[in-house]
Amino acid sequence: PQLLEEQERLIATLIEAHRKTYDASYSDFSQFRPPKRGDGSPECRNATNPFLMSLLNSDMDELPKASASGAEAAAGDELSMLPHLADLVSYSIQKVIGFAKMIPGFKELCTEDQISLLKASAIEIIILRSNESFTMEDNSWTCGSNEFKYQIGDVMQAGHKLELLEPLVKFQVNMKKLDLHEAEHVLLMAICLFSPDRPGVQDRCRVEEVQEHLTETLRAYIACRHPLSCKHMLYAKMVEKLTELRSLNEEHSKQYLQISQDAVNKEDLPPLLLEVFGNPTA
Ligand code: DZW
């Protein structure tokens, strides 16, 4: 097959939508609540004994009065990266919404279906778009300075566990190895969004129609633009990624529920995040 003019336009629209919503300079990250890394400092290593620590380290022989210094300091240490991660993800959801609104066919869906699609795919699209900041050099998401260079340990300090993080990093490595063109990258995100089988979707046919149009465009693009040597099975490998995303999504949901129940400071989770991933206390 060859690319039709209409398919060319669709690709151009998606690339522009992505560029408008993905700031590769990551200059907004300094507006998030700052990352707090348990850096192996004495306070951190002894987070389980905050009262003993403060008595040993001061000349006073009384317990600190403010309740914030005790139990909360210990618990807050556990989830020390949560405020930063929550702000990063909330910000990214806003960008994903902006991207979705620029995809032909999205705005024509009823608001309920728009919400169902976004709720179900938000984490998957964030996983996909984050591949742009991921580097195989040290398996980190590098978003500018060292402060915004994220490794597995950082996400664990936000309360996530290896059952999610190990396959997540593997996924990122395998995505990097596919070495997708920008056109393929944005088409994959759009295809992921327009999945008719998400819970709550009313007008499945309309969603499926758009998705089929997107997948047809992806197949045509690979067939005529991707170098012969590496287009082998590329479409099939990309479809496989969508399946892997479903299982990462499922594991994320479980861990998110746990984190949102554990979080002592409910302000750690911004309202948009609670709306998209669920609010267990609501
Ligand atoms: C502590 C800071 C570590 C940040 C590492 C982010 C890597 C990444 O359950 C929640 C809602 C509390 C948190 C959900 C996130 C679970 C783990 C996860 C991390 C899942 C998907 C992606 C990541 C993404 C990295 C970036 C983005 C969010 C992009 O939108 C922008 C840039 O590429 C960085």
Tab-separated table of N, CA and C and ligand atoms in Angstrom, residues 22 26 29 81-82 84-85 88-89 92 123 126-127 129-130 133 141 143 150 154-155 160 164 168 252 256 273 277, ligand 1:
chain	number	residue	atom	x	y	z
A	22	TYR	N	4.266	17.963	24.172
A	22	TYR	CA	5.435	17.321	24.788
A	22	TYR	C	6.607	18.280	24.723
A	26	TYR	N	11.634	20.047	29.113
A	26	TYR	CA	11.198	19.716	30.477
A	26	TYR	C	11.305	20.914	31.416
A	29	PHE	N	9.229	21.255	34.803
A	29	PHE	CA	9.400	20.310	35.914
A	29	PHE	C	9.779	20.991	37.228
A	81	MET	N	9.092	10.576	47.435
A	81	MET	CA	9.065	11.024	46.039
A	81	MET	C	7.637	11.151	45.504
A	82	LEU	N	6.647	10.796	46.340
A	82	LEU	CA	5.269	10.793	45.839
A	82	LEU	C	4.766	12.166	45.380
A	84	HIS	N	6.342	14.708	44.100
A	84	HIS	CA	6.946	15.039	42.800
A	84	HIS	C	6.374	14.162	41.686
A	85	LEU	N	6.304	12.855	41.935
A	85	LEU	CA	5.769	11.942	40.915
A	85	LEU	C	4.306	12.258	40.623
A	88	LEU	N	4.171	15.275	38.469
A	88	LEU	CA	4.628	14.937	37.115
A	88	LEU	C	3.531	14.205	36.341
A	89	VAL	N	2.873	13.253	36.997
A	89	VAL	CA	1.855	12.460	36.315
A	89	VAL	C	0.596	13.305	36.062
A	92	SER	N	1.331	15.436	33.202
A	92	SER	CA	1.363	14.644	31.975
A	92	SER	C	-0.051	14.292	31.503
A	123	ILE	N	-2.513	6.101	31.760
A	123	ILE	CA	-1.216	5.587	32.225
A	123	ILE	C	-0.450	4.943	31.071
A	126	ILE	N	1.061	7.659	28.992
A	126	ILE	CA	2.188	8.245	29.732
A	126	ILE	C	3.416	7.327	29.647
A	127	ILE	N	3.184	6.030	29.743
A	127	ILE	CA	4.294	5.078	29.582
A	127	ILE	C	4.910	5.240	28.193
A	129	ARG	N	4.714	7.886	26.042
A	129	ARG	CA	5.360	9.179	25.776
A	129	ARG	C	6.651	9.321	26.575
A	130	SER	N	6.724	8.637	27.723
A	130	SER	CA	7.924	8.756	28.548
A	130	SER	C	9.123	8.072	27.886
A	133	SER	N	12.012	10.337	26.971
A	133	SER	CA	13.023	10.779	27.936
A	133	SER	C	13.858	9.603	28.462
A	141	TRP	N	14.934	7.762	33.126
A	141	TRP	CA	14.205	8.797	32.404
A	141	TRP	C	14.945	10.095	32.704
A	143	CYS	N	15.267	13.882	32.313
A	143	CYS	CA	14.501	15.070	31.930
A	143	CYS	C	15.273	16.320	32.334
A	150	TYR	N	15.436	10.252	36.597
A	150	TYR	CA	14.687	9.322	37.438
A	150	TYR	C	15.096	7.878	37.190
A	154	ASP	N	13.842	5.802	42.490
A	154	ASP	CA	13.032	6.999	42.717
A	154	ASP	C	11.542	6.660	42.710
A	155	VAL	N	11.145	5.797	41.781
A	155	VAL	CA	9.718	5.439	41.698
A	155	VAL	C	9.333	4.556	42.884
A	160	HIS	N	5.866	2.668	44.602
A	160	HIS	CA	5.661	1.584	43.640
A	160	HIS	C	6.649	0.448	43.872
A	164	LEU	N	5.771	-3.861	39.164
A	164	LEU	CA	5.470	-2.918	38.087
A	164	LEU	C	6.763	-2.414	37.432
A	168	LEU	N	8.207	-2.516	33.577
A	168	LEU	CA	8.118	-1.166	32.997
A	168	LEU	C	9.448	-0.768	32.346
A	252	HIS	N	-0.302	-1.357	37.532
A	252	HIS	CA	-0.281	0.004	38.069
A	252	HIS	C	-1.526	0.287	38.909
A	256	TYR	N	-1.395	1.574	42.604
A	256	TYR	CA	-1.938	2.913	42.868
A	256	TYR	C	-2.957	2.861	44.007
A	273	LEU	N	-5.486	13.624	39.415
A	273	LEU	CA	-4.999	12.260	39.550
A	273	LEU	C	-6.052	11.374	40.209
A	277	PHE	N	-7.440	8.160	38.208
A	277	PHE	CA	-7.060	6.824	38.689
A	277	PHE	C	-7.954	6.320	39.815
B	1	DZW	C1	9.605	9.894	41.674
B	1	DZW	C2	9.796	10.419	40.326
B	1	DZW	C3	10.056	9.303	39.348
B	1	DZW	C4	9.584	9.674	38.030
B	1	DZW	C5	9.817	8.534	37.037
B	1	DZW	C6	8.809	8.634	36.007
B	1	DZW	C7	8.972	7.639	34.895
B	1	DZW	C8	7.731	7.688	34.059
B	1	DZW	O1	0.622	5.787	40.781
B	1	DZW	C9	1.008	7.120	40.623
B	1	DZW	C10	-0.123	7.842	39.959
B	1	DZW	C11	1.264	7.713	41.976
B	1	DZW	C12	2.299	7.197	39.797
B	1	DZW	C13	2.220	6.502	38.464
B	1	DZW	C14	3.591	6.321	37.815
B	1	DZW	C15	4.087	4.895	37.917
B	1	DZW	C16	5.382	4.644	37.245
B	1	DZW	C17	5.487	5.243	35.879
B	1	DZW	C18	6.509	6.126	35.604
B	1	DZW	C19	4.586	4.914	34.895
B	1	DZW	C20	4.728	5.491	33.631
B	1	DZW	C21	5.758	6.366	33.351
B	1	DZW	C22	6.663	6.702	34.338
B	1	DZW	C23	7.453	8.719	33.202
B	1	DZW	C24	8.351	9.795	32.850
B	1	DZW	C25	7.945	10.972	32.255
B	1	DZW	C26	6.572	11.341	31.932
B	1	DZW	C27	5.570	11.208	32.800
B	1	DZW	C28	6.331	12.014	30.593
B	1	DZW	O2	5.000	12.460	30.501
B	1	DZW	C29	7.312	13.152	30.444
B	1	DZW	C30	8.749	12.674	30.598
B	1	DZW	O3	9.089	11.787	29.554
B	1	DZW	C31	8.976	11.987	31.940
